[in-house]
Short mmCIF file of C-alpha atoms and ligand atoms in Angstrom, two decimals:
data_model
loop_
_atom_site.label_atom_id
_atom_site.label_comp_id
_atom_site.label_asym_id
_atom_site.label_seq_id
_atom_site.Cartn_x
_atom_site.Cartn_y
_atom_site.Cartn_z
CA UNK C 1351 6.65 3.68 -18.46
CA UNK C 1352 4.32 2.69 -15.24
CA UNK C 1353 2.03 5.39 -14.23
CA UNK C 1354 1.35 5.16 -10.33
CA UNK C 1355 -1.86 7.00 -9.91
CA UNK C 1356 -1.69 9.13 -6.49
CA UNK C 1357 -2.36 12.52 -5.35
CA UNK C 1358 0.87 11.28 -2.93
CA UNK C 1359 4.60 12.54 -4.49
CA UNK C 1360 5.53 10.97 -1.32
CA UNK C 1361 4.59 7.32 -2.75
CA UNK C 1362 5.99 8.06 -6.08
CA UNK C 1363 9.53 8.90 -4.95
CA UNK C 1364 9.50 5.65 -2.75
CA UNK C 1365 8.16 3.66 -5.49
CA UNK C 1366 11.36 5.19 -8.01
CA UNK C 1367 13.96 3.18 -6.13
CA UNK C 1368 12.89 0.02 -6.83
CA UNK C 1369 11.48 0.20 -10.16
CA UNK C 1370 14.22 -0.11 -13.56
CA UNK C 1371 10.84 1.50 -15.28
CA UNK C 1372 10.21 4.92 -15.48
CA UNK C 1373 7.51 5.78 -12.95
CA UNK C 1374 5.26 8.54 -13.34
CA UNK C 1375 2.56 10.19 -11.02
CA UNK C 1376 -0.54 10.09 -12.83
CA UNK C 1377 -2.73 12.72 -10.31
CA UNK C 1378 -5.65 11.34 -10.91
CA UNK C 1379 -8.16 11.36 -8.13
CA UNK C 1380 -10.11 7.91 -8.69
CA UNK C 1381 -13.13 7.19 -7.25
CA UNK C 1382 -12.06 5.48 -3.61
CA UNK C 1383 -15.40 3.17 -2.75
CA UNK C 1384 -16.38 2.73 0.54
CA UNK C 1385 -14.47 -0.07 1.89
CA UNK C 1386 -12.60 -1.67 4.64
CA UNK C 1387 -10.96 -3.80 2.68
CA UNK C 1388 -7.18 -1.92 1.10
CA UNK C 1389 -7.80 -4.54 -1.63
CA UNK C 1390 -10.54 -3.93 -2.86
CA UNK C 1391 -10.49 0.16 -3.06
CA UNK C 1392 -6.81 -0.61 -4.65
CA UNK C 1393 -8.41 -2.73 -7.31
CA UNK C 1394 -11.28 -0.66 -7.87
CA UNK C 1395 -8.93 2.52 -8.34
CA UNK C 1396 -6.63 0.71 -10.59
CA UNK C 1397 -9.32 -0.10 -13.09
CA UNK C 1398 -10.85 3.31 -13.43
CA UNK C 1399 -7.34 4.91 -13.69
CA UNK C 1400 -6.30 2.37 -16.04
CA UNK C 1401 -9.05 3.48 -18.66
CA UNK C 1402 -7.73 6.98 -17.90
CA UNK C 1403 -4.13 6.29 -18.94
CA UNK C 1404 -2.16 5.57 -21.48
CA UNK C 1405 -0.40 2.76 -19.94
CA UNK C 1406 0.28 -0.05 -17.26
CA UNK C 1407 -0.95 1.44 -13.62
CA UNK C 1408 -0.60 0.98 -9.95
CA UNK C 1409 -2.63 1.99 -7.08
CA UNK C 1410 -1.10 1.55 -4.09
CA UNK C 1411 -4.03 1.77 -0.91
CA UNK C 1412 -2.66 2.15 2.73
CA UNK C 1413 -3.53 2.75 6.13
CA UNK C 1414 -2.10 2.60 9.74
CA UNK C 1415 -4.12 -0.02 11.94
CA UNK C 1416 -3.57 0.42 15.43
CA UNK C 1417 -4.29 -2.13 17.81
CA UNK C 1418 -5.91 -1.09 20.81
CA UNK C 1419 -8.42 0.23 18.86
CA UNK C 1420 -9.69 -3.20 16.06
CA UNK C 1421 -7.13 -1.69 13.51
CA UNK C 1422 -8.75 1.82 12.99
CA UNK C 1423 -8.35 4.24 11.40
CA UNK C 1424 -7.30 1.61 8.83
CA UNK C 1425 -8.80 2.20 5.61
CA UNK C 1426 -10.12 5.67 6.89
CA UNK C 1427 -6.98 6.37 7.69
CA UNK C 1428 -6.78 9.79 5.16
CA UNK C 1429 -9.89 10.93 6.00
CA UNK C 1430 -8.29 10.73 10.13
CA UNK C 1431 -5.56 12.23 8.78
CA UNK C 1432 -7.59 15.02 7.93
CA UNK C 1433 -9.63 15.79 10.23
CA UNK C 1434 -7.88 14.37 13.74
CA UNK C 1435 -4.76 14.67 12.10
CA UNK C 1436 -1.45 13.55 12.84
CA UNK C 1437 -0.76 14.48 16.59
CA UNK C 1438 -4.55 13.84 17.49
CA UNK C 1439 -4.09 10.49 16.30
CA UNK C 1440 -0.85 10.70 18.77
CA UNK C 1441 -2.61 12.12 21.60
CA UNK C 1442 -6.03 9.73 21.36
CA UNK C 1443 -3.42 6.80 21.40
CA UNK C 1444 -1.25 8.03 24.00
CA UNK C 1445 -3.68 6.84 27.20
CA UNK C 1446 -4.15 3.19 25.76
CA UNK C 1447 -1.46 0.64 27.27
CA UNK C 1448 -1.25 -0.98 24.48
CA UNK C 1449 0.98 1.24 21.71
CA UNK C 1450 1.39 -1.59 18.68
CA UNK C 1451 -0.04 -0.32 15.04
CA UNK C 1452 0.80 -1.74 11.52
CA UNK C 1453 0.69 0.17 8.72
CA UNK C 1454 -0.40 -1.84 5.69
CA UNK C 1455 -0.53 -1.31 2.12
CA UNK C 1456 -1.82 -3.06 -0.95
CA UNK C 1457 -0.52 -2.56 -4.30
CA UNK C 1458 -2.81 -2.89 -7.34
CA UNK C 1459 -1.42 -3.26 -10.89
CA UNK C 1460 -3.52 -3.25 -14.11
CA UNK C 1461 -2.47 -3.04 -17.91
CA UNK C 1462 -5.58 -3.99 -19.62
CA UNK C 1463 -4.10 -8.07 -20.30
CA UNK C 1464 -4.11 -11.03 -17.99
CA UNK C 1465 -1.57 -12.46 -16.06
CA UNK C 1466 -1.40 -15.98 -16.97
CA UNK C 1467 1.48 -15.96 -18.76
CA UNK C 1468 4.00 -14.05 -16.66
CA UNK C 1469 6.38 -16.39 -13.88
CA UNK C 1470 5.55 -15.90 -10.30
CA UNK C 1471 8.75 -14.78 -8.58
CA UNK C 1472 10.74 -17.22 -6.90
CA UNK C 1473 11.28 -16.99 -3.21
CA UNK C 1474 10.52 -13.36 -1.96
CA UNK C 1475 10.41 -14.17 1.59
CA UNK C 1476 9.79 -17.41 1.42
CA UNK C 1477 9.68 -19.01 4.17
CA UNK C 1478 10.81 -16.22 6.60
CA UNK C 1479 7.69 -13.74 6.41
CA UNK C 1480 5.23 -13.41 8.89
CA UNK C 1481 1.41 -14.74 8.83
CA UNK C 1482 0.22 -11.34 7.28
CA UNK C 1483 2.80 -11.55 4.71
CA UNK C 1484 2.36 -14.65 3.77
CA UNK C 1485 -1.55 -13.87 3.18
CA UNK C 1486 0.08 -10.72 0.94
CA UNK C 1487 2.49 -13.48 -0.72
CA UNK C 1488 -0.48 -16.37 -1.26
CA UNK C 1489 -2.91 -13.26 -2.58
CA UNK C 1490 0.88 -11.84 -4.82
CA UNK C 1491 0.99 -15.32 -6.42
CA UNK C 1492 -2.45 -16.48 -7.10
CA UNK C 1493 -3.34 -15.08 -10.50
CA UNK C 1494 -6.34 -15.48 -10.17
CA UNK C 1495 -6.61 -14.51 -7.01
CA UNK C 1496 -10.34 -12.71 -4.99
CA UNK C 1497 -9.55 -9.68 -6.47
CA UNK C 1498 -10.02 -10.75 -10.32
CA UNK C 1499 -11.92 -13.94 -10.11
CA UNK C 1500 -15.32 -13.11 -8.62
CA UNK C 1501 -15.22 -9.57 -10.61
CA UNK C 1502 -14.19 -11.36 -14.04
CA UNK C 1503 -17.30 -13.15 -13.75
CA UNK C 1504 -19.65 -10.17 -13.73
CA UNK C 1505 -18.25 -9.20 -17.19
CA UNK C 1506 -18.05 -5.67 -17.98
CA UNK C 1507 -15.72 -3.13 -16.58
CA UNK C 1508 -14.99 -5.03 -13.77
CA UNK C 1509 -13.79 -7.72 -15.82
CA UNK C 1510 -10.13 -6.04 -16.32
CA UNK C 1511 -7.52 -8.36 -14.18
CA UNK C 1512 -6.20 -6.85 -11.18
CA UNK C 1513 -2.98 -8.22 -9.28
CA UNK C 1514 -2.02 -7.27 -5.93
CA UNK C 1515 0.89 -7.15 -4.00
CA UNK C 1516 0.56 -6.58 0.08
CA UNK C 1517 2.78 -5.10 2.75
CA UNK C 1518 2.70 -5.16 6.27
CA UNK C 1519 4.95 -3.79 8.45
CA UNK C 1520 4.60 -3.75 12.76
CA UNK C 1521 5.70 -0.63 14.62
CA UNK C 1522 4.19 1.74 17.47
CA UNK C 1523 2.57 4.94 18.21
CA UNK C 1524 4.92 7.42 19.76
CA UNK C 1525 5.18 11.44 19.82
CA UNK C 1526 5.70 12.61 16.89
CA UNK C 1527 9.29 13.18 15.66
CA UNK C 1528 11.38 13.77 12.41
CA UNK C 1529 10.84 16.01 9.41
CA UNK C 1530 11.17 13.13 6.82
CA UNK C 1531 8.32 11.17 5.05
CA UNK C 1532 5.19 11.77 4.93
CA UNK C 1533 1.25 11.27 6.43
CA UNK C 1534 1.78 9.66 9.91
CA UNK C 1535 5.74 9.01 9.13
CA UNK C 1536 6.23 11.12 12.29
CA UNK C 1537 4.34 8.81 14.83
CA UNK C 1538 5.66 5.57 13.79
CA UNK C 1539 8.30 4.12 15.26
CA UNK C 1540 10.03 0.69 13.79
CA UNK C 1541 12.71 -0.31 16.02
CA UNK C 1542 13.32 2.49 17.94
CA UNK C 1543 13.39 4.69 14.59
CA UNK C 1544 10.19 6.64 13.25
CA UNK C 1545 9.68 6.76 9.67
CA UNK C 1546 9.84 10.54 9.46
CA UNK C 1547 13.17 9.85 10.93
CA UNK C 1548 14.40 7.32 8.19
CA UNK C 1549 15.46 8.46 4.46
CA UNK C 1550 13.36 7.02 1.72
CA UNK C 1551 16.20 4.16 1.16
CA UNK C 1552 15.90 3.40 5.02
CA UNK C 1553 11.85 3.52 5.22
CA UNK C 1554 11.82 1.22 1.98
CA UNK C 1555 13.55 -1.47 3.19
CA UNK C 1556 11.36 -2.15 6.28
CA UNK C 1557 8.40 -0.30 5.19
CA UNK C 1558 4.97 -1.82 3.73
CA UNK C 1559 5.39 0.01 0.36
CA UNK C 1560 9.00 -1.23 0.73
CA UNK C 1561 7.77 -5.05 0.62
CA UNK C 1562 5.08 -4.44 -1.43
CA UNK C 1563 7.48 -2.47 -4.19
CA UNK C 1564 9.74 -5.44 -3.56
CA UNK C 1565 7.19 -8.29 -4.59
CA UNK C 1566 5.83 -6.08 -7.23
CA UNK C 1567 9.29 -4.88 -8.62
CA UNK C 1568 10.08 -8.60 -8.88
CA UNK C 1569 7.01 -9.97 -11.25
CA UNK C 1570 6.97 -7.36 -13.07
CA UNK C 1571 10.59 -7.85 -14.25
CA UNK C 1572 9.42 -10.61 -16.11
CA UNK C 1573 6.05 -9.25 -17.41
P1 LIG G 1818 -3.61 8.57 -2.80
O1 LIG G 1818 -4.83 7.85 -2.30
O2 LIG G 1818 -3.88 9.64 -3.78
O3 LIG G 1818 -2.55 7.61 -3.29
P2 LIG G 1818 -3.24 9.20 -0.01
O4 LIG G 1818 -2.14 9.92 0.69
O5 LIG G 1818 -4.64 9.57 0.29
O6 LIG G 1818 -2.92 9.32 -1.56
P3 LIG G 1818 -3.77 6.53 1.04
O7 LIG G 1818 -5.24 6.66 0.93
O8 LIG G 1818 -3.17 5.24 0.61
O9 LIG G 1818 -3.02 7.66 0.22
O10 LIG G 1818 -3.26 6.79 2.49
C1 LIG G 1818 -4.10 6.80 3.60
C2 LIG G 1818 -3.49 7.65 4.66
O11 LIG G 1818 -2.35 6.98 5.20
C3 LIG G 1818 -3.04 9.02 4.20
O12 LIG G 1818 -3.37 9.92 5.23
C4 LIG G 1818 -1.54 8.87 4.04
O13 LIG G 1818 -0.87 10.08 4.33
C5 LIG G 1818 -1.22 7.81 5.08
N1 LIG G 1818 -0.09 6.99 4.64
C6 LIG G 1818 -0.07 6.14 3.59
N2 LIG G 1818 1.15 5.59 3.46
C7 LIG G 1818 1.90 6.11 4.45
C8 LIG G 1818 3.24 5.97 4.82
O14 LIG G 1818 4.07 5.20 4.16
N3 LIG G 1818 3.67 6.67 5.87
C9 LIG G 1818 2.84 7.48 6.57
N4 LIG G 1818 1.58 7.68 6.27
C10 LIG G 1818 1.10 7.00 5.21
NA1 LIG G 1819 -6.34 7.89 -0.78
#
């Protein structure tokens, strides 16, 4: 059983089509440090919710980056959810020329052991993925990647290994439309499609969680 630890049914029910494992939501509302790095709030989460639990958990951290404005709301992106909400975030983007966002999500995973035993997976879009996905592939397969080295030095609680899995996928800022999804699903547009237009089984396999799920699904096969 892998808890995923989110306030977000939403993330859960995407995250139950790829996973053989029974997923559960474990609604617990960690501590989100102030951060603009997904990473690093994903990592942080996962440890604190991990001593919480009774199990193996994931925290997956995501935001919507839009271009014409350096990528915000990015990791603010729930509290602009919030407060400008959905069609404000619409109708601020809606003057700019330039439409192009990425949402972006990092999945952290943490069971208490390390990870230097378990096989990297062979060949998940090797090869064919784009620069950002490649960083989300490099940071997937180093097991000792940023996230666990530097903190596994400073001994204590932030010595628990943390291994990440990133997702990246390019779309644009339209009027809202479709009932399906959630958070900014409406205002996202892939190909002509928004997200809030897809079903789940559509969204995951072009979404961020989607190739996140993917690479993480994978390894943990073998863990
Ligand atoms: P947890 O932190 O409890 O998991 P959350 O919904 O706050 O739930 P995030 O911080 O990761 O999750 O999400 C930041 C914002 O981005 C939030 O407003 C979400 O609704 C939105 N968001 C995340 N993933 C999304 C997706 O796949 N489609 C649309 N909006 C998404
Ligand atoms: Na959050």
């Amino acid at each position: 059983m892998l808890n995923f630890v989110t306030t977000n049914p939403g993330k859960v029910r995407e995250a139950t089509e790829y996973l053989d494992d029974e997923v559960v939501q474990f609604d617990f509302d960690y501590p989100e440090i102030q951060a603009d790095d997904l990473g690093a709030v994903a990592a942080h989460g996962a440890r604190s919710a991990y001593r919480a639990a009774d199990g193996p958990v994931i925290v997956d951290d995501a935001g919507l980056f839009i271009d014409t404005f350096d990528g915000f709301p990015g990791p603010y992106s729930s509290y602009v959810e919030d407060t400008v909400g959905v069609e404000g975030v619409w109708r601020m983007t809606e003057p700019e020329d330039d439409h192009a966002a990425a949402f972006k999500t990092v999945i952290a995973y943490c069971d208490g052991g390390d990870f230097a035993a378990t096989p990297e997976p062979g060949g998940v879009d090797r090869g064919e993925s784009a620069p950002d996905e490649r960083r989300g592939q490099d940071l997937a397969s180093d097991e000792r990647g940023a996230a666990t080295t530097d903190e596994q030095v400073q001994g204590g609680e932030e010595s628990l290994p943390v291994k990440l899995f990133e997702g990246r996928v390019p779309g644009e800022i339209v009027a809202p439309r479709g009932d399906g999804g959630f958070g900014f699903d409406p205002i996202f547009e892939h190909d002509g499609t928004t997200f809030a237009e897809m079903s789940t089984e559509e969204k995951n396999a072009v979404s961020h969680r989607g190739r996140a799920l993917a690479k993480f699904a994978e390894w943990y096969a073998e863990r």
